[in-house]
PDB file of C-alpha atoms in Angstrom:
ATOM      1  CA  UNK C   1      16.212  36.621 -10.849  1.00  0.00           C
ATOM      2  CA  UNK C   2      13.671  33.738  -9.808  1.00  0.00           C
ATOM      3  CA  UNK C   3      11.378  33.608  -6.781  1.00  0.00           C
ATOM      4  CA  UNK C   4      10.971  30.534  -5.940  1.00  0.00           C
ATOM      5  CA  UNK C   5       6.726  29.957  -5.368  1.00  0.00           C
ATOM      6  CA  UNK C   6       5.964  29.375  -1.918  1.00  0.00           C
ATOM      7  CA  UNK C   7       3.599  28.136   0.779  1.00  0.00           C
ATOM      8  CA  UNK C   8       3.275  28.620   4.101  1.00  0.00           C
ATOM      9  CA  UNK C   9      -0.150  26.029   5.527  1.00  0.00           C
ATOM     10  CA  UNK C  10      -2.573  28.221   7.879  1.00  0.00           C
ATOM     11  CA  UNK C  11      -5.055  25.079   7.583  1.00  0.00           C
ATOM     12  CA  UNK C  12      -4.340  21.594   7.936  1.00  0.00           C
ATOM     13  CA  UNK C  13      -6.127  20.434   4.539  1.00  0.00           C
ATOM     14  CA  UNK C  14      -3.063  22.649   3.258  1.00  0.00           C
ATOM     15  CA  UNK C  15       0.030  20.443   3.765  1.00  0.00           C
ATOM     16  CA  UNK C  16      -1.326  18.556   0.520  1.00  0.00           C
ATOM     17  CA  UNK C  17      -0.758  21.322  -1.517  1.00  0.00           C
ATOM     18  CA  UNK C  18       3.020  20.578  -1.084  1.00  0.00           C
ATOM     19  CA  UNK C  19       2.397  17.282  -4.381  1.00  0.00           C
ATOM     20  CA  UNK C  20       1.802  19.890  -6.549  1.00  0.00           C
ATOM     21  CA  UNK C  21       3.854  22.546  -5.256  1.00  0.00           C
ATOM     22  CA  UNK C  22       7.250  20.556  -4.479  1.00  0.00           C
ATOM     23  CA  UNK C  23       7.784  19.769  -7.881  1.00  0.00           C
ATOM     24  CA  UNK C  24       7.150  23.432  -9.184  1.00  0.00           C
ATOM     25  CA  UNK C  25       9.904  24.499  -6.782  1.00  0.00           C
ATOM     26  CA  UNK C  26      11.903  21.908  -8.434  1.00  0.00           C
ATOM     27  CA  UNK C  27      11.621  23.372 -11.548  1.00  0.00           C
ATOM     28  CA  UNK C  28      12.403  26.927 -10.760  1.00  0.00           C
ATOM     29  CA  UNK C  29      15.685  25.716  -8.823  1.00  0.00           C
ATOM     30  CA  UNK C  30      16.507  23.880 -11.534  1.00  0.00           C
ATOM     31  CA  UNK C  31      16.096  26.776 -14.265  1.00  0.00           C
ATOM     32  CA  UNK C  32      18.063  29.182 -11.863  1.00  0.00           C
ATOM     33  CA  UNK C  33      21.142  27.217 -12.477  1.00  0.00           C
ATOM     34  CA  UNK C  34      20.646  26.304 -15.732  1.00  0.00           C
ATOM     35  CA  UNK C  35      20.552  29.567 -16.630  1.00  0.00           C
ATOM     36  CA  UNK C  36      22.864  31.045 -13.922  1.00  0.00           C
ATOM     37  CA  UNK C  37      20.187  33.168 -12.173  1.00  0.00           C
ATOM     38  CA  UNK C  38      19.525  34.176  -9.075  1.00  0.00           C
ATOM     39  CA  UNK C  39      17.326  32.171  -6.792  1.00  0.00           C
ATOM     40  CA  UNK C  40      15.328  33.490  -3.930  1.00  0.00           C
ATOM     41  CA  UNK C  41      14.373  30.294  -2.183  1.00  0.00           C
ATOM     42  CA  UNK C  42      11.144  31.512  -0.472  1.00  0.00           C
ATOM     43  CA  UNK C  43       9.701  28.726   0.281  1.00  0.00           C
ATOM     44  CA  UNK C  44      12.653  27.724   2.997  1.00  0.00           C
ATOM     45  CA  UNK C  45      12.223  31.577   3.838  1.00  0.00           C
ATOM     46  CA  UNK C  46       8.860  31.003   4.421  1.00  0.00           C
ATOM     47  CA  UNK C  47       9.149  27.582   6.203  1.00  0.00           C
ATOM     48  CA  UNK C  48      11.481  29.064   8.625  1.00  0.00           C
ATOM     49  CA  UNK C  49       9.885  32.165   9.497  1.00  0.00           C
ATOM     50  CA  UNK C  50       6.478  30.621  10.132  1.00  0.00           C
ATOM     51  CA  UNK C  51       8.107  28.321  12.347  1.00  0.00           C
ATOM     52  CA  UNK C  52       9.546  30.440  14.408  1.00  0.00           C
ATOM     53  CA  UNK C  53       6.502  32.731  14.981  1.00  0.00           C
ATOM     54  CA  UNK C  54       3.214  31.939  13.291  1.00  0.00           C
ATOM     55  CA  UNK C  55       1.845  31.157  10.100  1.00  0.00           C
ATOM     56  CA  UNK C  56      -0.631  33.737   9.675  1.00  0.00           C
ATOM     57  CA  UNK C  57       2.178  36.161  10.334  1.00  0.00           C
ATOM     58  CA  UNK C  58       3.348  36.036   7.150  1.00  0.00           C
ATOM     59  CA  UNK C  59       0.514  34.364   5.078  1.00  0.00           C
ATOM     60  CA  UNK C  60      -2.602  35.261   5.872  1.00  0.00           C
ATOM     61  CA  UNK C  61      -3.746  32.246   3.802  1.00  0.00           C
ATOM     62  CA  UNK C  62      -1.200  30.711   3.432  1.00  0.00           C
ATOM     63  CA  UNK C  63       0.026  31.780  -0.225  1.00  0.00           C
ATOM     64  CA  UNK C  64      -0.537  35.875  -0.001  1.00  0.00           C
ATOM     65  CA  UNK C  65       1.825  37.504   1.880  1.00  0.00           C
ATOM     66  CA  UNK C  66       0.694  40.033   4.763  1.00  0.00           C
ATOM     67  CA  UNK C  67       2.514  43.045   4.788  1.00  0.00           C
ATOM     68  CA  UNK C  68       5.077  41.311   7.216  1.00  0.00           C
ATOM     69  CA  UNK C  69       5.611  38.737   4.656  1.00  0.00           C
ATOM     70  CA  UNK C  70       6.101  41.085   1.710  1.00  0.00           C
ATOM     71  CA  UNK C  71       9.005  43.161   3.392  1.00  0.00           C
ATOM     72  CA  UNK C  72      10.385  39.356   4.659  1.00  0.00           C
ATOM     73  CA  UNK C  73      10.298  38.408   0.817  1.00  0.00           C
ATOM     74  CA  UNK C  74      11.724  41.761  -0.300  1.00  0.00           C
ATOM     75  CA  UNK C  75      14.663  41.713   2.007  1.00  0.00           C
ATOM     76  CA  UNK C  76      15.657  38.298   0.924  1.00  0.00           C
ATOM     77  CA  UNK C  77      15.430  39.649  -2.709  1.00  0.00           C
ATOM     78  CA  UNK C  78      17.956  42.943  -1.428  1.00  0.00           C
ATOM     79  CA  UNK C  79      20.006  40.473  -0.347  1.00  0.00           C
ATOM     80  CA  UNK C  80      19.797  38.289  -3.551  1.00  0.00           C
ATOM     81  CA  UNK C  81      20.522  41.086  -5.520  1.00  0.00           C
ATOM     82  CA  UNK C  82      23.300  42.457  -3.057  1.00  0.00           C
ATOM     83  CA  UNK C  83      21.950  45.311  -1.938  1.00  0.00           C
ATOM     84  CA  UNK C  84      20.911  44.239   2.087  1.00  0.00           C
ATOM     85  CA  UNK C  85      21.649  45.697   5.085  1.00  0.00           C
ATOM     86  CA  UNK C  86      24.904  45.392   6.097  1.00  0.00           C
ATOM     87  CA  UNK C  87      25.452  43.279   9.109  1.00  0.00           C
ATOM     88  CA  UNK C  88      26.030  44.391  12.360  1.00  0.00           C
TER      89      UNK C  88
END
């Protein structure tokens, strides 16, 4: 199982984080099928959720998860490891 790392900008100055972030992502995707693993791709997770609400919502700054952001992260990994909720 591999979490992908993640960010989700609160400040503007942020967004440049992505240069050396992007390619770290790359590298965990790209050892979660070499080796067959499991991927939680947080950083989409993350992306999506703060756009549909806030930022702060899930990242208080921007890297640590808020307690909103930690059960967002730990459903995804339920559902990675095929335990989630069933649909309704």
């Amino acid at each position: 199982m591999l979490i992908e790392p993640f960010l989700t900008p609160v400040r503007s100055e942020q967004h440049a984080w992505r240069d050396d972030l992007d390619p770290r992502i790359g590298v965990v995707r790209r050892l979660a099928s070499d080796y067959r693993a499991t991927l939680v791709p947080a950083d989409g997770l993350f992306a999506a959720a703060a756009v549909r609400t806030n930022p702060e919502q899930w990242c208080f700054d921007g890297v640590h998860p808020t307690p909103a952001g930690h059960g967002l992260l730990a459903e995804a990994w339920l559902d990675a490891v095929g335990i989630g909720a069933p649909s309704a």
